[in-house]
Amino acid sequence: MSGSDAPVSARSAGQRVLDDLERMGAPNDSLTQKAYRLLEEQIVMLRLEPGAVLSESALAKQFSIGRTPIREALQRLAREGLVLILPRRGILVSELNVRRQLRLQELRREVERLMARKAARRATSEEKQAFEMIAEGMHEAARINDDIMFMRYDRQLNLLLCHAARNEFINSAMSLTHGMSRRFWYSHYREVADLPLCARLHADVATKVGEGDSAGAAQATDALMDYVEQFTRATLDFGTGN
């Protein structure tokens, strides 16, 4: 292999990792998983607004999925804090609450630091290349201040970190934080976020993990979490928090 061929080959391997993560489970998704993904996206993107009353039968009709998968998906969303199931009162999309988000941030900081350290140690060479590709994408999102590009690479980074850490308990803990964190960000980033800075901080995490630098990955994660906490508190000053 020539020197000019090596980077192309490495990038192809990294892209395959990202493509595999996107496809993971998709061809044989259960109806419950399909219902969960559809509902989670609707809630995170605020198409189902905080406080909205949900109906199993209406959702089943909307998504052409049976009521049992819808019910099971709603139960999972309740465990993740995105909906409230109230006996004899119905199902509500949970309200946004900045103080609750700050408590969640305490857990997220510790788990994400651990996840980044383990991913740096356990990632394969192909996964490290994928982390480098995400870092490049985040820097480009920062350069052009592109929120859609940022959110796409943020999702890829979350998936890859969870996968590369190779610890199912970390995955379980992160599943409790991702949906609420993404919804909070989507709700407030236009008012108080510095998107280029946030993208660069994500890029730093991806770079350190891609380099196999576990200590550096932990430090980069702390810097990112410092910013996320600052962003969360800023929503109070802006008057958007509860």
mmCIF file of C-alpha atoms in Angstrom:
data_model
loop_
_atom_site.group_PDB
_atom_site.id
_atom_site.type_symbol
_atom_site.label_atom_id
_atom_site.label_comp_id
_atom_site.label_asym_id
_atom_site.label_seq_id
_atom_site.Cartn_x
_atom_site.Cartn_y
_atom_site.Cartn_z
ATOM 1 C CA MET A 1 0.000 0.000 0.000
ATOM 2 C CA SER A 2 1.379 3.396 -0.915
ATOM 3 C CA GLY A 3 1.498 6.275 1.534
ATOM 4 C CA SER A 4 -1.226 8.120 -0.385
ATOM 5 C CA ASP A 5 -3.510 5.100 -0.210
ATOM 6 C CA ALA A 6 -3.299 4.646 3.559
ATOM 7 C CA PRO A 7 -5.368 7.678 4.625
ATOM 8 C CA VAL A 8 -8.077 6.792 2.086
ATOM 9 C CA SER A 9 -8.197 3.212 3.362
ATOM 10 C CA ALA A 10 -8.301 4.374 6.991
ATOM 11 C CA ARG A 11 -11.088 6.835 6.265
ATOM 12 C CA SER A 12 -13.065 4.100 4.516
ATOM 13 C CA ALA A 13 -12.702 1.889 7.589
ATOM 14 C CA GLY A 14 -13.822 4.736 9.822
ATOM 15 C CA GLN A 15 -16.827 5.436 7.624
ATOM 16 C CA ARG A 16 -17.807 1.775 7.724
ATOM 17 C CA VAL A 17 -17.870 1.972 11.520
ATOM 18 C CA LEU A 18 -20.206 4.971 11.412
ATOM 19 C CA ASP A 19 -22.425 3.346 8.791
ATOM 20 C CA ASP A 20 -22.654 0.161 10.859
ATOM 21 C CA LEU A 21 -23.685 2.146 13.936
ATOM 22 C CA GLU A 22 -26.462 3.841 11.981
ATOM 23 C CA ARG A 23 -27.720 0.476 10.718
ATOM 24 C CA MET A 24 -27.320 -1.360 14.022
ATOM 25 C CA GLY A 25 -30.607 -3.091 14.724
ATOM 26 C CA ALA A 26 -32.481 -1.168 12.026
ATOM 27 C CA PRO A 27 -33.359 -3.976 9.569
ATOM 28 C CA ASN A 28 -34.960 -6.135 12.276
ATOM 29 C CA ASP A 29 -36.294 -3.485 14.596
ATOM 30 C CA SER A 30 -39.120 -4.697 16.773
ATOM 31 C CA LEU A 31 -42.339 -2.722 16.607
ATOM 32 C CA THR A 32 -41.682 -1.515 20.158
ATOM 33 C CA GLN A 33 -38.263 -0.200 19.155
ATOM 34 C CA LYS A 34 -39.737 1.468 16.076
ATOM 35 C CA ALA A 35 -42.448 3.093 18.191
ATOM 36 C CA TYR A 36 -39.846 4.242 20.720
ATOM 37 C CA ARG A 37 -37.627 5.836 18.092
ATOM 38 C CA LEU A 38 -40.544 7.657 16.460
ATOM 39 C CA LEU A 39 -41.934 8.945 19.740
ATOM 40 C CA GLU A 40 -38.538 9.907 21.165
ATOM 41 C CA GLU A 41 -37.777 11.955 18.059
ATOM 42 C CA GLN A 42 -41.161 13.689 18.218
ATOM 43 C CA ILE A 43 -40.599 14.617 21.859
ATOM 44 C CA VAL A 44 -36.946 15.667 21.533
ATOM 45 C CA MET A 45 -37.676 17.815 18.475
ATOM 46 C CA LEU A 46 -40.638 19.393 20.329
ATOM 47 C CA ARG A 47 -43.217 18.197 17.826
ATOM 48 C CA LEU A 48 -44.878 16.731 20.897
ATOM 49 C CA GLU A 49 -44.607 19.700 23.232
ATOM 50 C CA PRO A 50 -44.053 19.643 26.997
ATOM 51 C CA GLY A 51 -47.383 19.180 28.731
ATOM 52 C CA ALA A 52 -49.047 17.551 25.713
ATOM 53 C CA VAL A 53 -51.552 14.819 26.548
ATOM 54 C CA LEU A 54 -50.855 11.581 24.668
ATOM 55 C CA SER A 55 -53.307 8.909 23.619
ATOM 56 C CA GLU A 56 -52.182 5.350 22.942
ATOM 57 C CA SER A 57 -54.922 4.856 20.366
ATOM 58 C CA ALA A 58 -54.177 8.147 18.573
ATOM 59 C CA LEU A 59 -50.441 7.414 18.465
ATOM 60 C CA ALA A 60 -51.085 3.884 17.218
ATOM 61 C CA LYS A 61 -53.191 5.299 14.388
ATOM 62 C CA GLN A 62 -50.687 8.062 13.582
ATOM 63 C CA PHE A 63 -47.715 5.680 13.303
ATOM 64 C CA SER A 64 -49.645 2.633 12.022
ATOM 65 C CA ILE A 65 -48.328 0.578 14.943
ATOM 66 C CA GLY A 66 -50.363 -1.501 17.399
ATOM 67 C CA ARG A 67 -51.257 -0.192 20.837
ATOM 68 C CA THR A 68 -49.103 -2.754 22.674
ATOM 69 C CA PRO A 69 -45.804 -1.553 21.105
ATOM 70 C CA ILE A 70 -46.896 2.046 21.684
ATOM 71 C CA ARG A 71 -47.622 1.279 25.342
ATOM 72 C CA GLU A 72 -44.247 -0.451 25.801
ATOM 73 C CA ALA A 73 -42.455 2.467 24.102
ATOM 74 C CA LEU A 74 -44.213 4.954 26.378
ATOM 75 C CA GLN A 75 -43.173 2.939 29.427
ATOM 76 C CA ARG A 76 -39.536 3.171 28.303
ATOM 77 C CA LEU A 77 -39.898 6.919 27.691
ATOM 78 C CA ALA A 78 -41.342 7.241 31.191
ATOM 79 C CA ARG A 79 -38.249 5.525 32.628
ATOM 80 C CA GLU A 80 -36.134 8.049 30.720
ATOM 81 C CA GLY A 81 -38.105 11.001 32.088
ATOM 82 C CA LEU A 82 -39.603 12.164 28.794
ATOM 83 C CA VAL A 83 -43.222 11.269 29.611
ATOM 84 C CA LEU A 84 -45.289 10.926 32.768
ATOM 85 C CA ILE A 85 -47.803 8.094 33.115
ATOM 86 C CA LEU A 86 -50.444 9.219 35.595
ATOM 87 C CA PRO A 87 -52.957 6.579 36.754
ATOM 88 C CA ARG A 88 -56.508 7.549 35.770
ATOM 89 C CA ARG A 89 -55.244 10.867 34.384
ATOM 90 C CA GLY A 90 -53.425 9.855 31.230
ATOM 91 C CA ILE A 91 -49.970 10.249 29.690
ATOM 92 C CA LEU A 92 -48.227 13.615 29.527
ATOM 93 C CA VAL A 93 -45.040 14.789 27.850
ATOM 94 C CA SER A 94 -42.854 15.901 30.765
ATOM 95 C CA GLU A 95 -42.170 19.584 31.284
ATOM 96 C CA LEU A 96 -38.734 21.094 30.795
ATOM 97 C CA ASN A 97 -37.131 21.900 34.124
ATOM 98 C CA VAL A 98 -33.712 23.482 34.398
ATOM 99 C CA ARG A 99 -33.117 22.418 37.997
ATOM 100 C CA ARG A 100 -33.901 18.823 37.139
ATOM 101 C CA GLN A 101 -31.560 19.155 34.161
ATOM 102 C CA LEU A 102 -28.764 20.316 36.457
ATOM 103 C CA ARG A 103 -29.267 17.255 38.658
ATOM 104 C CA LEU A 104 -29.122 15.084 35.564
ATOM 105 C CA GLN A 105 -25.930 16.896 34.617
ATOM 106 C CA GLU A 106 -24.279 15.670 37.822
ATOM 107 C CA LEU A 107 -24.777 12.071 36.712
ATOM 108 C CA ARG A 108 -23.922 12.798 33.092
ATOM 109 C CA ARG A 109 -20.578 14.373 34.001
ATOM 110 C CA GLU A 110 -19.358 11.316 35.890
ATOM 111 C CA VAL A 111 -20.639 8.728 33.422
ATOM 112 C CA GLU A 112 -19.427 10.574 30.313
ATOM 113 C CA ARG A 113 -15.947 10.982 31.792
ATOM 114 C CA LEU A 114 -15.801 7.244 32.484
ATOM 115 C CA MET A 115 -17.199 6.436 29.042
ATOM 116 C CA ALA A 116 -14.620 8.609 27.268
ATOM 117 C CA ARG A 117 -11.754 7.042 29.222
ATOM 118 C CA LYS A 118 -12.905 3.507 28.447
ATOM 119 C CA ALA A 119 -13.552 4.303 24.788
ATOM 120 C CA ALA A 120 -10.036 5.725 24.442
ATOM 121 C CA ARG A 121 -8.596 2.497 25.837
ATOM 122 C CA ARG A 122 -10.877 0.017 24.072
ATOM 123 C CA ALA A 123 -11.623 1.529 20.660
ATOM 124 C CA THR A 124 -10.372 -0.406 17.652
ATOM 125 C CA SER A 125 -8.164 1.256 15.069
ATOM 126 C CA GLU A 126 -11.182 1.606 12.775
ATOM 127 C CA GLU A 127 -13.228 3.197 15.556
ATOM 128 C CA LYS A 128 -10.384 5.616 16.324
ATOM 129 C CA GLN A 129 -10.449 6.685 12.696
ATOM 130 C CA ALA A 130 -14.207 7.206 12.990
ATOM 131 C CA PHE A 131 -13.622 9.431 16.030
ATOM 132 C CA GLU A 132 -11.139 11.479 13.990
ATOM 133 C CA MET A 133 -13.720 11.854 11.218
ATOM 134 C CA ILE A 134 -16.302 13.084 13.726
ATOM 135 C CA ALA A 135 -13.776 15.579 15.093
ATOM 136 C CA GLU A 136 -13.214 16.919 11.577
ATOM 137 C CA GLY A 137 -16.955 17.190 11.050
ATOM 138 C CA MET A 138 -17.425 19.035 14.339
ATOM 139 C CA HIS A 139 -14.702 21.529 13.426
ATOM 140 C CA GLU A 140 -16.458 22.150 10.112
ATOM 141 C CA ALA A 141 -19.797 22.620 11.898
ATOM 142 C CA ALA A 142 -18.068 25.148 14.181
ATOM 143 C CA ARG A 143 -16.505 26.957 11.224
ATOM 144 C CA ILE A 144 -19.803 27.472 9.384
ATOM 145 C CA ASN A 145 -22.018 27.574 12.525
ATOM 146 C CA ASP A 146 -24.265 24.806 11.173
ATOM 147 C CA ASP A 147 -26.695 23.478 13.794
ATOM 148 C CA ILE A 148 -27.973 20.591 11.672
ATOM 149 C CA MET A 149 -24.441 19.369 10.961
ATOM 150 C CA PHE A 150 -23.577 19.709 14.637
ATOM 151 C CA MET A 151 -26.570 17.665 15.766
ATOM 152 C CA ARG A 152 -25.796 14.922 13.236
ATOM 153 C CA TYR A 153 -22.196 14.579 14.418
ATOM 154 C CA ASP A 154 -23.279 14.852 18.056
ATOM 155 C CA ARG A 155 -25.546 11.834 17.577
ATOM 156 C CA GLN A 156 -22.734 9.892 15.881
ATOM 157 C CA LEU A 157 -20.329 10.754 18.696
ATOM 158 C CA ASN A 158 -22.793 9.596 21.356
ATOM 159 C CA LEU A 159 -23.393 6.301 19.554
ATOM 160 C CA LEU A 160 -19.705 5.666 18.956
ATOM 161 C CA LEU A 161 -18.641 6.492 22.517
ATOM 162 C CA CYS A 162 -21.242 4.106 23.939
ATOM 163 C CA HIS A 163 -20.203 1.377 21.523
ATOM 164 C CA ALA A 164 -16.443 1.800 21.919
ATOM 165 C CA ALA A 165 -16.603 1.867 25.737
ATOM 166 C CA ARG A 166 -17.844 -1.761 25.614
ATOM 167 C CA ASN A 167 -19.700 -1.610 28.899
ATOM 168 C CA GLU A 168 -23.421 -2.355 28.932
ATOM 169 C CA PHE A 169 -23.894 -0.587 32.276
ATOM 170 C CA ILE A 170 -22.491 2.638 30.860
ATOM 171 C CA ASN A 171 -24.881 2.247 27.926
ATOM 172 C CA SER A 172 -27.819 1.812 30.300
ATOM 173 C CA ALA A 173 -26.888 4.895 32.302
ATOM 174 C CA MET A 174 -26.407 7.013 29.182
ATOM 175 C CA SER A 175 -29.762 5.941 27.777
ATOM 176 C CA LEU A 176 -31.332 7.715 30.768
ATOM 177 C CA THR A 177 -29.599 11.010 29.945
ATOM 178 C CA HIS A 178 -29.423 11.349 26.173
ATOM 179 C CA GLY A 179 -33.078 12.013 25.384
ATOM 180 C CA MET A 180 -33.590 14.612 28.113
ATOM 181 C CA SER A 181 -30.264 16.291 27.347
ATOM 182 C CA ARG A 182 -30.952 16.465 23.616
ATOM 183 C CA ARG A 183 -34.443 17.889 24.187
ATOM 184 C CA PHE A 184 -33.131 20.547 26.574
ATOM 185 C CA TRP A 185 -30.432 21.551 24.098
ATOM 186 C CA TYR A 186 -32.879 21.679 21.184
ATOM 187 C CA SER A 187 -35.275 23.803 23.245
ATOM 188 C CA HIS A 188 -32.766 26.489 24.225
ATOM 189 C CA TYR A 189 -29.687 26.479 22.001
ATOM 190 C CA ARG A 190 -30.909 29.304 19.769
ATOM 191 C CA GLU A 191 -31.198 31.662 22.735
ATOM 192 C CA VAL A 192 -28.141 30.951 24.858
ATOM 193 C CA ALA A 193 -25.757 28.511 23.152
ATOM 194 C CA ASP A 194 -22.373 29.246 21.595
ATOM 195 C CA LEU A 195 -22.666 26.539 18.951
ATOM 196 C CA PRO A 196 -19.147 26.916 17.439
ATOM 197 C CA LEU A 197 -17.580 26.616 20.896
ATOM 198 C CA CYS A 198 -19.754 23.628 21.780
ATOM 199 C CA ALA A 199 -18.853 21.916 18.503
ATOM 200 C CA ARG A 200 -15.131 22.480 19.127
ATOM 201 C CA LEU A 201 -15.432 21.020 22.631
ATOM 202 C CA HIS A 202 -17.116 17.915 21.178
ATOM 203 C CA ALA A 203 -14.322 17.736 18.602
ATOM 204 C CA ASP A 204 -11.725 17.806 21.396
ATOM 205 C CA VAL A 205 -13.362 14.775 23.052
ATOM 206 C CA ALA A 206 -13.461 12.886 19.746
ATOM 207 C CA THR A 207 -9.838 13.760 19.009
ATOM 208 C CA LYS A 208 -8.527 12.575 22.391
ATOM 209 C CA VAL A 209 -10.482 9.327 22.187
ATOM 210 C CA GLY A 210 -9.246 8.825 18.628
ATOM 211 C CA GLU A 211 -5.687 9.284 19.858
ATOM 212 C CA GLY A 212 -6.205 6.686 22.584
ATOM 213 C CA ASP A 213 -5.459 9.309 25.242
ATOM 214 C CA SER A 214 -7.704 8.277 28.138
ATOM 215 C CA ALA A 215 -6.545 11.045 30.496
ATOM 216 C CA GLY A 216 -6.896 13.651 27.764
ATOM 217 C CA ALA A 217 -10.340 12.290 26.879
ATOM 218 C CA ALA A 218 -11.445 12.670 30.506
ATOM 219 C CA GLN A 219 -10.144 16.252 30.636
ATOM 220 C CA ALA A 220 -11.836 17.124 27.354
ATOM 221 C CA THR A 221 -15.087 15.651 28.650
ATOM 222 C CA ASP A 222 -14.853 17.751 31.807
ATOM 223 C CA ALA A 223 -14.376 20.875 29.669
ATOM 224 C CA LEU A 224 -17.431 19.947 27.604
ATOM 225 C CA MET A 225 -19.519 19.263 30.713
ATOM 226 C CA ASP A 226 -18.413 22.605 32.189
ATOM 227 C CA TYR A 227 -19.798 24.290 29.085
ATOM 228 C CA VAL A 228 -23.032 22.262 29.156
ATOM 229 C CA GLU A 229 -23.608 23.256 32.789
ATOM 230 C CA GLN A 230 -22.908 26.894 31.927
ATOM 231 C CA PHE A 231 -25.388 26.645 29.032
ATOM 232 C CA THR A 232 -28.010 25.076 31.298
ATOM 233 C CA ARG A 233 -27.646 27.785 33.958
ATOM 234 C CA ALA A 234 -27.794 30.492 31.283
ATOM 235 C CA THR A 235 -31.360 29.456 30.475
ATOM 236 C CA LEU A 236 -32.328 30.747 33.938
ATOM 237 C CA ASP A 237 -30.821 34.159 33.204
ATOM 238 C CA PHE A 238 -32.573 34.209 29.837
ATOM 239 C CA GLY A 239 -35.856 33.380 31.514
ATOM 240 C CA THR A 240 -36.460 30.071 29.715
ATOM 241 C CA GLY A 241 -35.848 27.716 32.639
ATOM 242 C CA ASN A 242 -38.311 26.540 35.274
#
